[in-house]
Amino acid sequence: MAAELVRGQNHPLSQVRLEIRVAAGKPVVAAATLGDEHGRIQGVEWVAHPGTPTLPGLEVSKQAAADHRLAVDLGAMPEAVHRVSVLLALPLGADGPARFGAVAAPFVAVTGLDGTEVASYTITGLDAESAVVALELYRRQGAWKVRAVGQGYAGGLAELLTDQGLPQAAHLAGTINEAVAHGLARSVAAPPPRTPDGDRTRQTATPALGPEGSGPTTQGAPGAVAPQPTSPYGTQGTPGAVAPQSGFPGSAAPADPAATQPAAPASGGPVDYSHPRRQTGAPPQPAPTAPPAPPGEHARPVAGDATGWSMEERLYNQVWGMFEDLARTMAAYRSAVDFADSRMEKELDQALSDPRSRIGGQGDAAREAAQAKHAQLVDQARAALDRDLAQLAAESDVVEPALPPAFAGWDNPVWHGYRVPMEIPMAVRLGDLHLPESPELRVPMLVRLPLERGLWIDSGGAESLDGSFTDSHELRRLALDTAVAHAARLLAVYPAGEFAVHVIDPAGSAAQALVPLVHTGVLAAPPAVGAAGVTDVLTRLTQRVDLVQMAVRGGAADSLPPGVDTAEQLLIVNDFPHGFDDRAVTQLRYLADEGPSVGVHLMMVADREDAAGYGPLLDPLWRSLMRLTPLPDDHLADPWVGHAWTYEPSLVPLGSQVLRQVLTEVATTRTKFR
């Protein structure tokens, strides 16, 4: 299982030949430094950068781009090298952002040569910095490990290289910027081919949240361009190579940031909806196909029209395909509009640069002509967008009713026939994602199971998307309702007895919201109240994590003490940090960092401002959790093209009894299996 790192966390490397894939949304410079046992750079010859892209065991890209693939052979490193630091920097003099705080959080993944992801890291918390040490590979007692660093520098590459002990840092930074200025590449590509009837061809790509996840090809109006991942090494890249992904943007595992695109299917050929992670092994079962469409018409969509061993897997891959297609077509539209805007400005500047043309009707005629061309291009792009949106909406109308409970919204009729499953599903739905240009087209936000990071339901006051404000008490109530809905869904999609929920409610303020969980008897124990209750629950779960970790490390996972519950555990924490002392806060951070790997997960219902007194001490805690909101909010960004996706939680319809019915079925089935 791939490890998703947080700042300061490390992970062992079992391979020496690796690729480091970077996705930043905007063109960045990728470089790498070699360090001795003290982490110091011996000289400029120990720095791989666009001007000198190749060193022994290391190769970087020769240009700035939104996506990078760095080749690393740790076995070829000189004996004096004990550390390899991967650096990212914003190019100087480019028409782009000057600080990382103005772009989507960069994503870095370490993969094997076959594309299998080993570890990944999303670099959050950057603001005024223009250069950052993303991660480092270091040698410890003869073995190599990777560590997430995320150390930013407002002074750019010069300050970064100086901090690593390079005397000629300023000169080398200038050399790098000069090399980038000569070969700065636009990380865009022309639209992919269309079929004769104008239909789009879906290409396999690995996205991201979110989440999480990196450079899709796009299609749209003439003149539209959009990011496409390419290998910086030309023929050295493996055509069609893809890497695993386990979540939507902002989800449990971010997307592989630089997976190369396979060749587009032949015009009129079958559509490939498959997700890259599922493309290994023997060919899966063929998916149902739609009947051929009459000439000039789109084929009618079919639920499960994707590859996979089961209908659940095919539907999962199909939802992924819908997400990727929406990202592509929206990127093409926005790029086409930007192109039309820049073209109109250029034409107006040229027409009005001569003072004589500003007098009389010549200037007005030039202005009208430029505006007419602009309107034509925008209308053409919008027509292409509307066509693709209509096709995706038709596919969504077919797919939504066919989704299993784990993927379905609470208003789906599938819940009325709910029965406790016998197997754990591939993923669970935590809400919907949509873009402002098409708010009515919702794509399910599916997160792979088991969860690889905890959840943070943000109850803090914030301005909503429509500019209105929600009362703080009402927002906290909505946050609790969201947490209960998510907990109920997780209970419902796991087999009987394989998922347990604990609740910490120190002040008892969540009593009303917790009624569905308490009255149906699905909680492992009554909600813990007061400081004593907080201490008791955290101590028991911390001990469970310690025991399971020791058993796994000792190769005796089947020899746990009889009293240890082997089911997945979810801890809902309300009113944090009320009732938490310093020891309890430390235990909570420990559970957030170490719990997911051994089946203990956090769900925090909290306002970050309430814990502001702890200062930066809790920053790693918030970063380790996936932030969700009780109201629609555009806080999720994919590392493909930097779209800000609006997240909306999946809540139970007002007045519906489906939640209570589902939880009652869970409790009844659990009693039968005891």
XYZ file of C-alpha atoms in Angstrom:
674
model
C 0.000 0.000 0.000
C 1.349 3.416 -0.941
C 2.193 5.716 1.965
C 0.814 9.232 1.952
C 3.313 11.253 3.930
C 2.831 14.331 6.057
C 5.579 16.840 6.736
C 8.508 15.229 8.568
C 7.278 11.665 8.076
C 9.574 9.081 6.470
C 9.057 5.783 4.670
C 11.501 2.999 3.759
C 12.404 2.410 0.114
C 12.633 -1.175 -1.080
C 13.807 -0.262 -4.591
C 16.868 1.633 -5.781
C 15.630 2.591 -9.264
C 12.827 5.093 -8.834
C 10.925 7.886 -10.486
C 9.887 11.045 -8.675
C 6.791 12.548 -10.205
C 5.782 16.140 -9.635
C 2.510 17.934 -10.384
C 2.227 21.627 -9.587
C -0.612 22.919 -11.755
C 1.680 25.721 -13.017
C 5.149 25.495 -14.594
C 7.835 24.982 -11.974
C 11.548 24.251 -12.079
C 12.540 20.837 -10.774
C 16.066 20.262 -9.532
C 17.900 17.972 -7.134
C 20.932 18.284 -4.895
C 23.294 15.653 -3.551
C 24.385 15.964 0.051
C 27.034 14.340 2.183
C 26.410 12.663 5.539
C 25.825 16.104 7.063
C 23.440 17.144 4.288
C 25.900 19.692 2.834
C 26.431 20.225 -0.902
C 30.110 19.879 -1.853
C 29.886 22.116 -4.911
C 27.867 23.122 -7.961
C 28.719 19.763 -9.527
C 26.433 18.167 -6.911
C 23.348 19.969 -8.210
C 21.206 18.612 -11.070
C 19.199 21.393 -12.698
C 17.882 22.364 -16.165
C 21.337 23.633 -17.192
C 23.041 20.415 -16.014
C 20.257 17.841 -15.951
C 22.329 14.675 -15.491
C 24.448 13.476 -12.585
C 25.476 9.924 -11.653
C 22.258 8.148 -10.682
C 20.102 11.247 -11.221
C 18.364 13.008 -14.091
C 15.988 15.973 -14.021
C 13.993 17.852 -16.630
C 15.642 20.476 -18.841
C 12.753 22.906 -18.655
C 10.065 24.334 -16.429
C 6.767 22.469 -16.671
C 3.649 21.737 -14.679
C 4.566 18.037 -14.518
C 7.965 16.408 -14.072
C 9.453 12.927 -13.924
C 12.847 12.708 -12.239
C 14.836 9.521 -12.712
C 16.792 8.271 -9.691
C 19.109 5.271 -9.388
C 20.198 5.068 -5.756
C 22.489 2.160 -6.565
C 24.526 4.407 -8.866
C 25.017 7.148 -6.286
C 28.620 7.836 -5.221
C 29.562 6.509 -1.793
C 29.972 10.063 -0.508
C 26.326 10.861 -1.247
C 24.002 10.260 1.688
C 21.106 12.514 0.752
C 19.207 13.464 -2.415
C 16.969 16.530 -2.033
C 14.244 17.271 -4.579
C 13.738 21.011 -5.117
C 10.890 22.923 -6.751
C 11.009 26.603 -7.668
C 8.830 29.043 -9.562
C 10.586 30.350 -12.689
C 11.620 33.998 -12.593
C 10.508 36.383 -15.311
C 7.676 34.117 -16.473
C 4.094 35.291 -16.764
C 3.099 33.191 -13.811
C 2.756 33.303 -10.049
C 5.652 34.553 -7.946
C 4.793 32.562 -4.824
C 3.540 29.062 -4.121
C 0.670 30.440 -2.065
C -0.971 31.538 -5.341
C -1.040 28.051 -6.894
C -2.487 24.682 -6.003
C -0.483 22.659 -3.494
C 2.327 20.833 -5.366
C 2.137 17.045 -5.286
C 5.166 14.733 -5.304
C 5.119 10.952 -5.622
C 7.903 8.376 -5.486
C 7.160 5.433 -7.774
C 8.842 2.327 -9.071
C 9.768 2.024 -12.738
C 6.517 0.132 -13.304
C 4.512 3.106 -12.036
C 3.667 1.546 -8.671
C 3.428 4.349 -6.137
C 5.655 3.938 -3.079
C 5.000 7.189 -1.240
C 3.425 10.566 -1.952
C 3.380 13.993 -0.384
C 1.159 17.028 -0.947
C 3.084 20.183 -0.019
C 0.638 22.355 1.865
C 1.070 25.464 3.981
C 3.175 27.433 1.484
C 2.543 31.161 1.063
C 5.248 33.672 0.138
C 7.810 30.979 -0.689
C 9.061 30.726 -4.275
C 11.303 27.686 -3.741
C 10.793 24.579 -1.637
C 12.614 21.384 -0.677
C 9.834 18.925 -1.474
C 11.314 15.705 -0.134
C 14.612 13.983 0.394
C 15.943 10.483 -0.104
C 18.508 9.681 2.550
C 20.771 6.772 3.446
C 20.578 5.454 7.002
C 22.558 2.395 8.087
C 22.918 1.208 4.516
C 19.200 1.506 3.682
C 17.458 4.313 1.806
C 14.361 6.126 3.025
C 12.219 8.994 1.777
C 11.194 11.896 4.013
C 8.574 14.580 3.339
C 10.245 17.953 3.946
C 8.123 20.817 2.579
C 10.603 23.506 3.657
C 9.929 26.715 1.711
C 12.127 29.758 1.047
C 10.815 33.221 0.240
C 14.240 34.137 -1.143
C 13.992 31.556 -3.905
C 16.671 29.160 -5.089
C 19.511 31.353 -3.896
C 18.317 31.230 -0.289
C 17.535 27.517 -0.531
C 20.960 26.574 -1.894
C 22.677 28.826 0.646
C 20.833 27.024 3.432
C 22.224 23.733 2.100
C 25.765 25.039 2.423
C 26.602 25.912 -1.194
C 29.002 28.921 -1.308
C 28.176 29.749 -4.956
C 24.414 29.651 -4.309
C 23.543 33.048 -5.816
C 25.597 32.421 -8.970
C 24.137 28.945 -9.475
C 20.599 30.230 -8.933
C 21.201 32.784 -11.675
C 22.549 30.066 -13.968
C 19.450 27.934 -13.369
C 17.080 30.825 -14.004
C 18.944 31.694 -17.200
C 18.712 28.099 -18.444
C 15.013 28.020 -17.664
C 14.430 31.344 -19.426
C 16.007 29.961 -22.608
C 13.965 26.776 -22.625
C 10.792 27.568 -20.692
C 8.184 25.190 -22.015
C 4.463 25.679 -22.051
C 3.024 22.629 -20.301
C 0.070 22.497 -22.672
C -0.925 20.386 -25.597
C -3.357 20.532 -28.450
C -6.811 19.028 -27.970
C -6.981 15.249 -28.470
C -8.590 13.837 -31.602
C -12.329 13.573 -31.954
C -14.361 11.000 -33.726
C -15.937 11.967 -37.047
C -19.227 12.800 -35.366
C -17.525 15.225 -32.969
C -17.557 12.884 -29.984
C -14.686 13.021 -27.566
C -12.457 10.023 -26.924
C -11.794 9.248 -23.313
C -8.186 8.592 -22.449
C -6.939 6.954 -19.325
C -5.291 9.368 -16.915
C -4.560 9.515 -13.233
C -6.156 12.516 -11.510
C -6.200 13.315 -7.406
C -8.562 16.254 -4.457
C -8.341 15.244 -3.830
C -9.236 13.730 -2.558
C -6.922 14.060 -4.244
C -5.350 14.010 -7.643
C -2.338 15.678 -12.617
C -2.121 16.744 -16.178
C -4.929 15.404 -18.338
C -5.260 15.965 -22.020
C -8.182 18.112 -22.983
C -10.348 18.977 -25.874
C -12.305 22.003 -26.867
C -12.610 24.890 -29.265
C -9.873 25.760 -31.743
C -7.122 27.606 -29.995
C -7.846 25.893 -26.700
C -4.909 24.319 -24.973
C -4.651 22.448 -21.717
C -2.017 20.615 -19.659
C -0.835 17.199 -20.683
C 1.721 15.130 -18.787
C 4.786 14.254 -20.798
C 8.088 12.664 -20.001
C 10.887 15.238 -19.680
C 13.291 12.678 -21.066
C 11.760 12.140 -24.484
C 12.114 8.482 -25.400
C 13.300 7.676 -21.915
C 9.737 7.853 -20.601
C 7.692 4.698 -20.825
C 4.791 5.243 -23.219
C 1.495 4.604 -21.613
C 2.927 4.172 -18.147
C 0.494 4.999 -15.407
C 0.690 4.937 -11.636
C -1.811 4.054 -8.939
C -4.301 6.427 -7.438
C -6.662 5.947 -4.579
C -8.798 8.998 -4.124
C -10.410 12.060 -5.611
C -8.914 15.426 -5.056
C -8.376 15.914 -1.393
C -9.040 12.311 -0.717
C -7.058 9.587 0.899
C -4.331 9.387 -1.686
C -3.506 12.087 -4.220
C -3.114 11.324 -7.825
C 0.046 10.348 -9.557
C 1.178 13.747 -10.742
C 2.961 12.847 -13.923
C 1.555 9.694 -15.374
C 2.002 9.663 -19.111
C -0.982 9.429 -21.374
C -1.551 6.315 -23.423
C -2.245 6.742 -27.071
C -5.752 7.852 -27.862
C -8.022 5.101 -29.098
C -8.614 4.968 -32.784
C -11.403 7.097 -34.095
C -14.657 5.316 -33.512
C -12.996 2.697 -31.299
C -14.236 1.571 -27.903
C -14.113 4.017 -25.029
C -11.663 3.107 -22.244
C -13.003 4.110 -18.835
C -10.502 2.078 -16.861
C -8.684 3.446 -13.845
C -4.896 3.071 -13.985
C -4.685 1.151 -10.693
C -6.903 -1.567 -12.140
C -4.900 -2.126 -15.338
C -2.631 -4.872 -14.074
C -2.953 -8.594 -14.249
C -5.106 -10.644 -16.555
C -7.676 -8.881 -18.726
C -10.828 -8.227 -16.710
C -14.294 -9.204 -17.694
C -15.682 -7.304 -20.665
C -18.035 -4.507 -19.712
C -21.486 -4.138 -21.164
C -21.479 -2.062 -24.305
C -24.058 0.269 -25.658
C -25.784 -0.512 -28.944
C -24.316 1.300 -31.936
C -25.647 4.803 -32.395
C -27.172 6.051 -35.651
C -24.800 8.113 -37.795
C -24.244 11.594 -36.365
C -25.506 10.697 -32.884
C -23.743 9.776 -29.660
C -23.960 6.233 -28.392
C -26.373 5.914 -25.504
C -24.493 5.614 -22.181
C -24.617 2.349 -20.261
C -23.999 1.900 -16.536
C -20.851 -0.146 -15.995
C -19.383 0.733 -19.396
C -15.814 0.338 -18.111
C -13.329 -2.427 -17.443
C -13.286 -4.330 -14.165
C -13.717 -7.746 -12.583
C -17.085 -6.895 -11.081
C -19.915 -4.452 -11.656
C -18.776 -2.506 -8.584
C -15.296 -2.107 -10.027
C -16.648 -1.134 -13.443
C -18.899 1.504 -11.895
C -15.996 2.828 -9.838
C -13.857 3.146 -12.974
C -16.727 4.743 -14.854
C -17.179 7.402 -12.169
C -13.455 8.078 -12.390
C -13.789 8.470 -16.136
C -16.597 10.989 -15.691
C -14.472 12.992 -13.262
C -11.508 12.992 -15.641
C -13.647 13.981 -18.628
C -15.262 16.856 -16.747
C -11.818 18.106 -15.702
C -10.543 17.880 -19.276
C -13.437 19.560 -21.001
C -13.569 22.369 -18.429
C -9.824 22.949 -18.776
C -10.254 23.181 -22.542
C -13.091 25.686 -22.198
C -11.262 27.901 -19.733
C -8.107 27.781 -21.824
C -10.071 28.712 -24.955
C -11.658 31.682 -23.185
C -8.247 32.822 -21.937
C -6.915 32.510 -25.468
C -9.798 34.584 -26.828
C -9.242 37.259 -24.160
C -5.512 37.533 -24.825
C -6.073 37.599 -28.588
C -8.601 40.421 -28.310
C -6.267 42.444 -26.084
C -3.411 41.952 -28.541
C -5.513 42.985 -31.520
C -6.786 46.064 -29.700
C -3.258 47.055 -28.701
C -2.069 46.688 -32.279
C -5.017 48.593 -33.721
C -4.776 51.476 -31.266
C -0.986 51.708 -31.042
C -1.029 54.314 -33.823
C -2.487 57.585 -32.424
C -4.005 58.345 -35.822
C -6.230 55.273 -35.619
C -7.808 56.515 -32.409
C -9.546 59.354 -34.234
C -12.628 58.783 -36.288
C -14.248 55.469 -37.079
C -11.116 53.452 -37.710
C -10.543 52.752 -34.024
C -14.187 51.860 -33.435
C -14.154 49.476 -36.378
C -11.016 47.740 -35.096
C -12.514 47.436 -31.641
C -15.756 45.963 -32.985
C -13.864 43.487 -35.173
C -11.739 42.314 -32.243
C -14.791 41.942 -30.025
C -16.616 40.016 -32.732
C -13.719 37.572 -33.081
C -13.617 37.217 -29.306
C -17.326 36.467 -29.125
C -17.018 33.933 -31.942
C -14.215 32.051 -30.201
C -15.991 32.065 -26.841
C -19.245 30.889 -28.406
C -17.409 28.111 -30.204
C -15.732 27.020 -26.973
C -19.036 27.152 -25.096
C -20.714 25.033 -27.765
C -18.018 22.378 -27.365
C -18.374 22.563 -23.596
C -22.168 22.278 -23.731
C -21.904 19.257 -26.022
C -19.529 17.467 -23.650
C -21.573 18.458 -20.594
C -24.710 17.095 -22.192
C -22.992 13.776 -22.855
C -21.666 13.610 -19.291
C -25.086 14.536 -17.876
C -26.673 11.709 -19.861
C -24.052 9.305 -18.539
C -24.618 10.542 -14.980
C -28.368 10.022 -15.309
C -27.716 6.370 -16.168
C -24.908 5.703 -13.696
C -26.424 7.265 -10.543
C -29.416 4.883 -10.246
C -27.122 1.885 -10.801
C -24.660 2.692 -8.019
C -24.371 0.291 -5.063
C -25.052 1.649 -1.542
C -21.410 2.488 -0.883
C -21.340 4.754 -3.965
C -24.933 6.020 -3.859
C -26.382 9.171 -2.383
C -28.782 8.933 0.549
C -31.682 9.772 -1.770
C -30.974 6.746 -3.982
C -33.724 4.074 -3.833
C -31.036 1.406 -3.412
C -31.016 2.190 0.328
C -34.621 1.052 0.716
C -33.539 -2.496 -0.048
C -30.354 -2.275 1.993
C -28.788 -5.391 3.461
C -25.496 -5.543 5.360
C -22.768 -6.517 2.863
C -20.547 -9.553 3.192
C -17.452 -7.870 1.753
C -15.773 -4.481 2.124
C -16.429 -2.301 -0.955
C -13.700 -0.661 -2.993
C -14.654 2.864 -1.975
C -17.203 4.974 -0.162
C -18.982 8.148 -1.216
C -18.304 11.182 0.962
C -20.089 13.771 -1.142
C -20.289 15.319 -4.595
C -17.952 17.477 -6.661
C -18.875 20.044 -9.265
C -17.474 23.071 -11.078
C -18.994 26.564 -11.236
C -19.627 26.415 -15.002
C -21.825 23.332 -14.561
C -23.205 23.265 -10.992
C -25.975 20.861 -11.953
C -23.507 18.152 -13.068
C -22.335 16.370 -9.898
C -19.656 13.704 -9.800
C -19.598 11.372 -6.775
C -16.541 11.868 -4.570
C -15.408 8.306 -3.950
C -12.637 7.591 -1.426
C -10.906 4.225 -1.397
C -11.311 1.903 1.568
C -9.862 1.372 4.042
C -9.391 5.070 4.750
C -5.756 6.124 4.567
C -6.228 9.402 6.427
C -8.718 10.809 8.892
C -11.545 13.260 8.234
C -11.956 16.785 9.527
C -15.482 18.185 9.396
C -14.789 21.918 9.610
C -17.352 23.617 11.857
C -15.639 26.991 11.637
C -17.567 30.031 10.464
C -16.861 31.076 6.899
C -18.541 32.933 4.086
C -20.548 30.598 1.859
C -20.211 30.495 -1.909
C -23.289 32.681 -2.370
C -21.833 35.359 -0.063
C -24.113 34.612 2.894
C -23.026 33.760 6.421
C -24.310 30.907 8.556
C -24.798 31.276 12.296
C -21.997 29.553 14.215
C -24.415 27.382 16.209
C -26.221 26.335 13.038
C -22.905 25.567 11.348
C -21.830 23.346 14.240
C -25.150 21.511 14.045
C -24.700 20.970 10.294
C -21.146 19.748 10.891
C -22.399 17.180 13.417
C -25.134 16.037 11.021
C -22.479 15.603 8.333
C -20.270 13.584 10.683
C -23.191 11.327 11.677
C -24.089 10.765 8.017
C -20.492 9.807 7.165
C -20.207 7.516 10.200
C -23.515 5.840 9.365
C -22.397 5.247 5.789
C -19.126 3.676 6.928
C -21.028 1.425 9.338
C -23.409 0.449 6.547
C -20.810 -0.481 3.931
C -18.670 -2.702 6.166
C -19.641 -6.304 6.955
C -21.230 -6.959 10.339
C -18.783 -6.557 13.205
C -15.934 -5.243 11.057
C -16.364 -1.547 11.835
C -16.787 0.106 15.237
C -17.525 3.738 16.079
C -16.468 5.572 19.245
C -17.525 9.102 20.162
C -15.833 11.716 22.348
C -18.233 14.521 23.291
C -16.691 16.162 26.376
C -19.432 18.734 26.939
C -22.321 16.600 25.720
C -23.236 19.231 23.113
C -23.697 16.642 20.352
C -26.360 14.617 22.159
C -29.170 15.612 19.789
C -27.186 14.978 16.604
C -25.961 11.592 17.886
C -29.493 10.273 18.510
C -29.537 8.038 15.372
C -26.268 6.364 16.415
C -27.140 6.053 20.106
C -30.753 4.894 19.857
C -30.031 2.199 17.273
C -27.200 0.798 19.400
C -24.500 0.846 16.713
C -21.891 2.637 18.841
C -19.174 0.564 20.475
C -19.872 2.384 23.775
C -21.895 5.396 24.923
C -20.382 8.760 23.970
C -17.514 9.663 26.305
C -18.062 12.880 28.235
C -15.785 14.927 30.468
C -12.016 14.858 30.757
C -12.091 11.340 32.248
C -14.049 10.006 29.295
C -11.621 11.629 26.853
C -8.650 10.039 28.614
C -10.259 6.585 28.747
C -11.133 6.392 25.042
C -7.825 7.795 23.822
C -5.846 5.456 26.085
C -7.698 2.364 24.867
C -7.311 3.249 21.194
C -3.662 4.216 21.619
C -2.959 0.877 23.273
C -4.725 -0.896 20.427
C -2.519 0.890 17.881
C 0.615 -0.049 19.845
C -0.396 -3.710 20.146
C -1.284 -4.123 16.479
C 1.897 -2.361 15.349
C 4.051 -4.615 17.512
C 2.223 -7.687 16.262
C 2.630 -6.685 12.626
C 6.299 -5.804 13.008
C 6.928 -9.052 14.824
C 5.160 -11.102 12.164
C 2.528 -12.260 14.653
C -0.548 -10.397 13.429
C -2.710 -13.425 14.267
C -1.515 -13.608 17.856
C -3.155 -10.537 19.347
C -4.545 -10.741 22.884
C -8.168 -11.955 23.058
C -9.516 -8.592 24.203
C -8.237 -6.643 21.183
C -10.992 -5.699 18.758
C -9.637 -6.372 15.261
C -12.403 -4.418 13.542
C -11.715 -1.057 11.917
C -12.205 1.705 14.486
C -13.560 5.210 13.905
C -13.228 7.857 16.608
C -15.535 10.877 16.301
C -14.197 13.841 18.282
C -16.511 16.777 18.992
C -15.793 20.103 20.716
C -12.022 19.803 20.375
C -9.982 20.951 22.319
C -12.526 21.191 25.182
C -11.686 18.465 27.713
C -8.244 17.767 26.193
C -5.074 18.235 28.219
C -1.581 18.152 26.713
C -1.346 14.376 27.057
C -4.686 13.894 25.323
C -3.614 16.190 22.476
C -0.422 14.167 22.044
C -2.421 10.919 21.941
C -4.772 12.415 19.364
C -1.868 13.384 17.131
C -0.444 9.890 17.548
C -3.728 8.331 16.438
C -3.906 10.647 13.429
C -0.370 9.715 12.324
C -0.151 6.017 13.201
C -3.776 4.913 13.443
C -4.824 4.584 9.767
C -2.156 1.985 8.990
C -3.570 -0.330 11.689
C -7.257 0.433 11.289
C -7.889 3.351 13.672
C -9.326 6.456 12.034
C -10.184 9.948 13.257
C -13.177 12.099 12.419
C -12.733 15.553 13.936
C -15.721 17.883 14.170
C -13.909 21.076 15.057
C -13.199 24.705 14.325
C -9.484 25.261 13.893
C -9.777 28.661 15.542
C -10.920 27.009 18.786
C -7.504 25.349 19.031
C -5.532 28.447 18.010
C -3.994 28.594 21.482
C -1.820 25.583 20.629
C -0.191 27.565 17.812
C 1.789 25.574 15.211
C 1.824 22.497 17.467
C -1.378 21.228 15.852
C -0.537 22.149 12.255
C 0.584 18.573 11.458
C -2.730 17.284 12.855
C -4.846 19.456 10.563
C -2.657 18.681 7.558
C -2.937 14.954 8.156
C -6.744 15.058 7.940
C -8.930 15.432 4.879
C -10.921 18.634 5.341
C -14.624 18.401 4.516
C -17.258 21.066 5.029
C -20.934 20.874 6.051
C -21.840 23.466 3.399
C -20.799 23.642 -0.264
C -17.251 24.967 -0.455
C -14.649 25.162 -3.229
C -11.640 24.188 -1.101
C -10.634 21.072 -3.027
C -8.167 21.471 -5.898
C -6.909 18.797 -8.253
C -3.227 18.835 -9.236
C -4.052 18.234 -12.916
C -5.042 21.686 -14.055
C -5.703 23.457 -10.759
C -9.501 23.366 -10.879
C -11.125 24.486 -7.632
C -13.816 21.839 -7.158
C -16.855 22.632 -5.074
C -17.449 19.931 -2.488
C -20.942 19.260 -1.173
C -21.517 16.641 1.548
C -23.849 13.704 1.031
C -26.607 14.296 3.591
C -29.840 12.512 4.394
C -32.881 14.236 2.813
C -34.892 16.290 5.282
C -37.595 14.189 6.942
C -36.261 10.888 5.567
C -36.099 7.841 7.838
C -33.561 6.040 5.655
C -30.675 6.684 8.070
C -32.495 5.159 11.029
C -33.650 2.186 8.912
C -30.118 1.487 7.699
C -28.603 1.731 11.182
C -31.335 -0.499 12.604
C -30.477 -3.118 9.967
C -26.794 -2.825 10.887
C -27.533 -3.303 14.593
C -29.874 -6.259 13.948
C -27.389 -8.031 11.707
C -24.574 -7.401 14.151
C -26.620 -9.087 16.909
C -27.170 -12.164 14.723
C -23.466 -12.562 14.017
C -22.311 -12.315 17.623
